[in-house]
Short mmCIF file of C-alpha atoms in Angstrom, two decimals:
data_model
loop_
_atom_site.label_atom_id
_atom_site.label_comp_id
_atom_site.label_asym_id
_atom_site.label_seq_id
_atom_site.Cartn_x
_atom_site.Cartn_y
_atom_site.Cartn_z
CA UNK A 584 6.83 19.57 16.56
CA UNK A 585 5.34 16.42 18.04
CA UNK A 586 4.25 13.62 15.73
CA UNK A 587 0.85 14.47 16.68
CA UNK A 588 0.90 18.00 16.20
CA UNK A 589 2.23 17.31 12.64
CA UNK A 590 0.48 14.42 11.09
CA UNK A 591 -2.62 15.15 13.15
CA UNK A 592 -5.11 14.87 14.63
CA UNK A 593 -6.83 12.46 12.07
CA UNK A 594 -5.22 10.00 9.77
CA UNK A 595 -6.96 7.55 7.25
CA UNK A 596 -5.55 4.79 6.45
CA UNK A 597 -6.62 2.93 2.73
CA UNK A 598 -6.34 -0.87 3.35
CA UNK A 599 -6.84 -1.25 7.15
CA UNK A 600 -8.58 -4.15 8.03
CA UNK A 601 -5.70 -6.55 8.21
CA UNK A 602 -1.51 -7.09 7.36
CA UNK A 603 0.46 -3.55 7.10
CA UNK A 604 -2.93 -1.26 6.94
CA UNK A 605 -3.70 -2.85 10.00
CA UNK A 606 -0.49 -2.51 12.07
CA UNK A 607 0.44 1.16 10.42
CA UNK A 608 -3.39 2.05 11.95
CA UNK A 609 -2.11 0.62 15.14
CA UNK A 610 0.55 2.68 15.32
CA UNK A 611 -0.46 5.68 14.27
CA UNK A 612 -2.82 5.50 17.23
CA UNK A 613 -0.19 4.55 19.32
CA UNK A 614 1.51 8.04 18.30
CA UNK A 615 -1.39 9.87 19.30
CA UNK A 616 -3.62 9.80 16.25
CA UNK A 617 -7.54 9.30 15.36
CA UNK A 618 -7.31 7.12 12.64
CA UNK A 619 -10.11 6.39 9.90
CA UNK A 620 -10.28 2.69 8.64
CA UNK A 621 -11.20 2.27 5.16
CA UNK A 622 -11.49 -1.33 3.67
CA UNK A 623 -14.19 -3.57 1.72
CA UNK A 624 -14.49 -6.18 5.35
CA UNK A 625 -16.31 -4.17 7.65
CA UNK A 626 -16.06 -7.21 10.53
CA UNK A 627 -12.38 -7.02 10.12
CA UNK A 628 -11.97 -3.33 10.16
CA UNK A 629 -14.05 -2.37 13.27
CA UNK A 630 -12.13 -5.07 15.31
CA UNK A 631 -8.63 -3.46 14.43
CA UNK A 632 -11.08 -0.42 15.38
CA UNK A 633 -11.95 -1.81 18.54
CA UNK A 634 -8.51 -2.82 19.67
CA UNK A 635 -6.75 0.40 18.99
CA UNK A 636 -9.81 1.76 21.16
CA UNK A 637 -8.66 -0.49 23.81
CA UNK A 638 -5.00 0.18 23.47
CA UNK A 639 -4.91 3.74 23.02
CA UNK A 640 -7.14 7.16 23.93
CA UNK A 641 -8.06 7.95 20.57
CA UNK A 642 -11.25 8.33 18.08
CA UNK A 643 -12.09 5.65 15.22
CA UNK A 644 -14.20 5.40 12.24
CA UNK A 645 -14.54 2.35 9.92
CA UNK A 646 -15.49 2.93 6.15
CA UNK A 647 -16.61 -0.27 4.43
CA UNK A 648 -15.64 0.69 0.87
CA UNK A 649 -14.22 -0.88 -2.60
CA UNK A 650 -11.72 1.44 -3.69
CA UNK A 651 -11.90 -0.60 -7.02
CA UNK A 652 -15.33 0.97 -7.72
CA UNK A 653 -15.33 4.58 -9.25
CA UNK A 654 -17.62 5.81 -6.37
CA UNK A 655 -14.72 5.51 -3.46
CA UNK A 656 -13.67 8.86 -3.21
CA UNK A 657 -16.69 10.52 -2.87
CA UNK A 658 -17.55 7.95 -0.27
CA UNK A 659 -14.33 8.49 1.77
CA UNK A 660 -14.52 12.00 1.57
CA UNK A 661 -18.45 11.92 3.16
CA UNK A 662 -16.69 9.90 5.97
CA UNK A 663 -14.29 12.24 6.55
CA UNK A 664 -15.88 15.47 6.11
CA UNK A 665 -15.33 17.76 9.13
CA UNK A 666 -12.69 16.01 10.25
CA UNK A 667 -8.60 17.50 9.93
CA UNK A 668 -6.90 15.18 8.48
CA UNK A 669 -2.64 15.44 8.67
CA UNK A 670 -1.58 12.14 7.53
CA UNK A 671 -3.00 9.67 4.31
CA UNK A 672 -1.93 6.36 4.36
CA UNK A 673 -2.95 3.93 0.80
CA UNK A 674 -1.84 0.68 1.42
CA UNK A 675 -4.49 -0.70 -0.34
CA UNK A 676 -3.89 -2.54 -3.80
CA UNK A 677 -2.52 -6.40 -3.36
CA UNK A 678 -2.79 -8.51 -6.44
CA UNK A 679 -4.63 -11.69 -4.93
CA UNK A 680 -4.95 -13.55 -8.91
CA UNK A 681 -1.08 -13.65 -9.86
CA UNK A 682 -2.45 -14.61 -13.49
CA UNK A 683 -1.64 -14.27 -16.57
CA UNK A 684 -3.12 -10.64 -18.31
CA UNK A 685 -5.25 -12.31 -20.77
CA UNK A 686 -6.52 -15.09 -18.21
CA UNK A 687 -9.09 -12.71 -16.74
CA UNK A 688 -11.55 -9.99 -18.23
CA UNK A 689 -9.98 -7.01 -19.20
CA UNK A 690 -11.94 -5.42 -16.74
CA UNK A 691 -9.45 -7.60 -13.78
CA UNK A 692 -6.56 -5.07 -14.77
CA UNK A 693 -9.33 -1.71 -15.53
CA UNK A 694 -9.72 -2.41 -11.68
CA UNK A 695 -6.61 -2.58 -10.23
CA UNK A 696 -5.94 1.19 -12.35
CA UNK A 697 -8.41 2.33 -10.44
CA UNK A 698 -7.61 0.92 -7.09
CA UNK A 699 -3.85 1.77 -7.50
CA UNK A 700 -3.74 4.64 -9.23
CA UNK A 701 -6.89 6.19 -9.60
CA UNK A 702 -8.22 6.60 -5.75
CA UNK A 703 -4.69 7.49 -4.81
CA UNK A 704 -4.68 10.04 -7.13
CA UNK A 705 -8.03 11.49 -6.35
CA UNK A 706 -7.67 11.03 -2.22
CA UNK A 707 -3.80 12.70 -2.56
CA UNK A 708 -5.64 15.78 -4.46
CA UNK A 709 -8.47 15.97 -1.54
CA UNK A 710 -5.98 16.05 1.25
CA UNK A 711 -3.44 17.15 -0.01
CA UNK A 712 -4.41 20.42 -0.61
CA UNK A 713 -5.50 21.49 2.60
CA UNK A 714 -1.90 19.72 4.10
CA UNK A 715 -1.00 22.45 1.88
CA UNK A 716 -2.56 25.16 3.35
CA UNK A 717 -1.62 24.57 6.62
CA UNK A 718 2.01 23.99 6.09
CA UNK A 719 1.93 20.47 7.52
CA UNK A 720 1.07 17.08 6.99
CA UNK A 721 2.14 13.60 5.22
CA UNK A 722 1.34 11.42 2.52
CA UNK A 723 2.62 7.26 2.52
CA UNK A 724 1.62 5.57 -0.90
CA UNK A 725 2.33 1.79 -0.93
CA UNK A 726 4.55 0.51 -4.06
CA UNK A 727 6.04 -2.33 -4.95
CA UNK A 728 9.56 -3.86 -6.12
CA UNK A 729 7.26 -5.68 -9.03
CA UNK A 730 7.35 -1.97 -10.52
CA UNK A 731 10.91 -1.90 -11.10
CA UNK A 732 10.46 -4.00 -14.57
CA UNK A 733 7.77 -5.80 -16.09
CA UNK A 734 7.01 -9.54 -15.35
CA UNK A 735 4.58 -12.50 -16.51
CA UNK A 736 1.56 -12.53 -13.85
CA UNK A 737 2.33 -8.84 -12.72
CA UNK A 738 1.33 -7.03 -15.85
CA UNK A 739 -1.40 -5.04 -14.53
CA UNK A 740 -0.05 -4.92 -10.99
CA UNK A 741 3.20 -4.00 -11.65
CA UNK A 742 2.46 -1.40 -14.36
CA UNK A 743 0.32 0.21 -11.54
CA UNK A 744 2.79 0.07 -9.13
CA UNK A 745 5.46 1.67 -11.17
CA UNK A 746 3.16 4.43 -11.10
CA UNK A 747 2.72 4.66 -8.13
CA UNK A 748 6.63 4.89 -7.48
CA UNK A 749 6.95 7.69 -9.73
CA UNK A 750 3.59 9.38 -9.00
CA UNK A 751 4.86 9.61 -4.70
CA UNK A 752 8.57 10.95 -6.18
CA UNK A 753 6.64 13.69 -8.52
CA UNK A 754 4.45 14.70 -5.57
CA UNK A 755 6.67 14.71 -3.12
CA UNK A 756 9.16 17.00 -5.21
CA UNK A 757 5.89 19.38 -5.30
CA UNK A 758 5.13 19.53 -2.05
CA UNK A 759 8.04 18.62 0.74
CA UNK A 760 9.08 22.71 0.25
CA UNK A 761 5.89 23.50 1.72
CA UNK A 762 5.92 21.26 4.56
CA UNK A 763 3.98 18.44 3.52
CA UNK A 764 5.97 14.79 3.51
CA UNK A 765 5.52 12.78 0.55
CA UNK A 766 7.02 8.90 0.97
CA UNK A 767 6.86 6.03 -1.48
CA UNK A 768 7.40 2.96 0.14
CA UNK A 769 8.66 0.30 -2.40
CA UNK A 770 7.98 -3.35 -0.55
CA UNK A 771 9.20 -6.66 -1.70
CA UNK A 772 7.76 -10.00 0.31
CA UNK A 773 6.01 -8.81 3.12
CA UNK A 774 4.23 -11.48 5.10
CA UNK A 775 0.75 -10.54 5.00
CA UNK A 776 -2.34 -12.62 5.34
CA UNK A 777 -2.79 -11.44 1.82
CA UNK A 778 0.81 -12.98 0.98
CA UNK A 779 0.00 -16.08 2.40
CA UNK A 780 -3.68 -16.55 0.98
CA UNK A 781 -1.94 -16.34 -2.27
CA UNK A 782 1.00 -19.14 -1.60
CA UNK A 783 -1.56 -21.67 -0.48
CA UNK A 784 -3.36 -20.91 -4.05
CA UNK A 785 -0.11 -21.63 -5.31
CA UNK A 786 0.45 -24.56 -3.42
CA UNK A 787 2.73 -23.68 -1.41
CA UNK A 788 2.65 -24.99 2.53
CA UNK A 789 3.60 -22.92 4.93
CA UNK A 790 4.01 -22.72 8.51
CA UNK A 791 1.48 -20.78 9.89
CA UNK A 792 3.15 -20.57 12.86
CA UNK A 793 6.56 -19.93 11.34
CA UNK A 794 7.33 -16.05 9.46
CA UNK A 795 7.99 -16.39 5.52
CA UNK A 796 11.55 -16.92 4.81
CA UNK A 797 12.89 -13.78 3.15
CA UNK A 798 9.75 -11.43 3.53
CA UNK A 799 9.48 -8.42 5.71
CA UNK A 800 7.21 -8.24 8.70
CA UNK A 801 4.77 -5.92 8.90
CA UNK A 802 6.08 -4.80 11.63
CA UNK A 803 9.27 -3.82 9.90
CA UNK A 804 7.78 -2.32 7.05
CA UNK A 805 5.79 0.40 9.46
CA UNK A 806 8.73 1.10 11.72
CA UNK A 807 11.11 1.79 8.63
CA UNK A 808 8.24 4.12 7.21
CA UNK A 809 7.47 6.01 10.14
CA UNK A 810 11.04 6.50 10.54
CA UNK A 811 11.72 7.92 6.88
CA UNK A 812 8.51 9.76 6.65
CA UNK A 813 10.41 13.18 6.96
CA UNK A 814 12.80 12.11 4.69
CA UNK A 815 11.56 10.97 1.41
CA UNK A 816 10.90 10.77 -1.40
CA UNK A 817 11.12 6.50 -1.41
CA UNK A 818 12.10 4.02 1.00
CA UNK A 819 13.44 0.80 -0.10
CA UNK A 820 12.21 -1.62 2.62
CA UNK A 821 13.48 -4.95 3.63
CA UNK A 822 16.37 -6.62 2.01
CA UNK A 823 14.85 -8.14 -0.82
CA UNK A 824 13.50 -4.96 -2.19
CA UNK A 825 16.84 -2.97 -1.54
CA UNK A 826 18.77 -6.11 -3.09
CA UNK A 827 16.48 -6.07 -6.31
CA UNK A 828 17.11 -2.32 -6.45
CA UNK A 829 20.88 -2.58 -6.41
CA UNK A 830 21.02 -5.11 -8.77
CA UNK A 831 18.78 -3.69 -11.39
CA UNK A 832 20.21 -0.27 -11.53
CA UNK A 833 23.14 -1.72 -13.50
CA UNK A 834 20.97 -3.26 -15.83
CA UNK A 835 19.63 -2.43 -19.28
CA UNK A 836 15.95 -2.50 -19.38
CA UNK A 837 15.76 -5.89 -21.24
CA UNK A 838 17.86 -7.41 -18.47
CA UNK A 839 15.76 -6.33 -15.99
CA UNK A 840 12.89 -7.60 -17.17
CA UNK A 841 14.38 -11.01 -17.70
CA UNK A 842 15.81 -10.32 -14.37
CA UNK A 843 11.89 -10.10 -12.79
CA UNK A 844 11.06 -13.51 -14.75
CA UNK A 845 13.24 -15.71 -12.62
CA UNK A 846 12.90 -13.27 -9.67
CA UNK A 847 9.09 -13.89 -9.67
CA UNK A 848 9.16 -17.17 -10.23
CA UNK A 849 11.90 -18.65 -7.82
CA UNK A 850 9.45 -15.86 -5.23
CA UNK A 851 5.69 -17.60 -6.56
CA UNK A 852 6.77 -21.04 -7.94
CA UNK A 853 5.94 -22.37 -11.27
CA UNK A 854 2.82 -23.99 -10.01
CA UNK A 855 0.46 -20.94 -10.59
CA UNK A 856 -3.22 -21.58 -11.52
CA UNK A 857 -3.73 -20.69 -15.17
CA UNK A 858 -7.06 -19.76 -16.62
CA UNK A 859 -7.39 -20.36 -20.40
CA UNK A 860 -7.22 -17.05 -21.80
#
């Protein structure tokens, strides 16, 4: 079966307006798909829109939506309605603060639940089903290597992201019998505009020109995706993220987490804006 004929003929994609939501919408295109773009920065989303138009003979629609707010499903599924959707994509969920928990309102970390692991959950059981019922279809859910253990300035982030890990393992053990592929993709530094917004906050300098020492491409993180789709249930991607992997498994919980500590900060620096709590 053609990539097309399996994961199509519409995909959304959560997170598509720039970085790795952006090239995985590219791409998909390039393989023959309609793709719908779903982001908060409608400018930004219907020029990726525009370009895969250009670059391929497929269908777009742009969704300007916060899939923070508790309305987001209902508002993708409008969007979508009518449409046969074969492939899900949430690569939504950055953390752009890197803060301390009790630096922001409680209602900083009530948001990223719901972006991370509420509207995942909800758009998974919306597809999902009828995936289901045709025998066919996929599923990519975006984690992260800050879910492995818990670390200062991840606390909300990488709680959510450790659900998400398990949450695309559990599915994926549900539904990969009956044809549906379920894949986790655990990232480490991926060199994102959002990355990079976030070091210069930091103070960090660097080239703009020049890729991030160490991080993935985006690039690389859709071609080893789309290549372990069928595969599942997670895919380790880029060194870093394999390397942490390895060298936690060995560990006992404490020493992971102490692990994550200097991990994080030899990644972000010291130099992190602090808000008084």
């Amino acid at each position: 079966m053609s990539f097309s004929n399996r994961y199509g003929p519409w995909a959304i994609v959560a997170g598509a307006s720039d970085g790795v939501g952006a090239a995985f919408a590219r791409a998909l295109a390039a393989r023959g798909l309609n793709v719908v773009l779903c982001a908060r920065r409608k400018a930004l989303l219907d020029q990726v829109a525009a370009g895969i138009r250009a670059d391929a003979k497929v269908e777009t629609r742009t969704l300007r939506v916060d899939l923070a707010q508790p309305d987001a499903m209902s508002r993708v599924a409008d969007a979508s309605a009518g449409l046969e959707v074969g492939l899900l994509v949430y690569c939504a969920g950055a953390d752009p603060n890197y803060q301390p928990f009790l630096a922001n309102p409680v209602e900083t970390g009530l948001a990223m639940v719901q972006r991370n692991c509420m509207a995942p959950m909800q758009m998974c059981h919306h597809f999902a089903g009828p995936m289901v019922a045709r025998g066919r279809g996929g599923i990519v859910l975006f984690g992260s290597a800050a879910g492995f253990a818990g670390a200062p300035n991840l606390v909300a982030y990488g709680a959510t992201k450790a659900f998400d890990m398990v949450f695309a393992e559990a599915l994926w053990a549900e539904l990969h019998e009956k044809g549906v592929d379920v894949l986790g993709l655990i990232l480490g530094e991926t060199d994102t505009p959002a990355l990079r917004r976030l070091r210069e906050q930091l103070g960090h300098r660097d080239d703009p020109d020049a890729p991030l020492r160490g991080a993935a491409s985006a690039g690389d993180v859709v071609s080893e995706a789309l290549a372990e789709l069928a595969n599942g249930p997670i895919c380790l991607v880029g060194d870093q993220a394999r390397g942490a992997a390895k060298f936690i498994g060995g560990m006992s919980r404490s020493d992971a987490v102490r692990f994550m500590i200097q991990a994080s900060a030899a990644a972000m620096g010291s130099g992190a804006p602090r808000k008084e709590a």
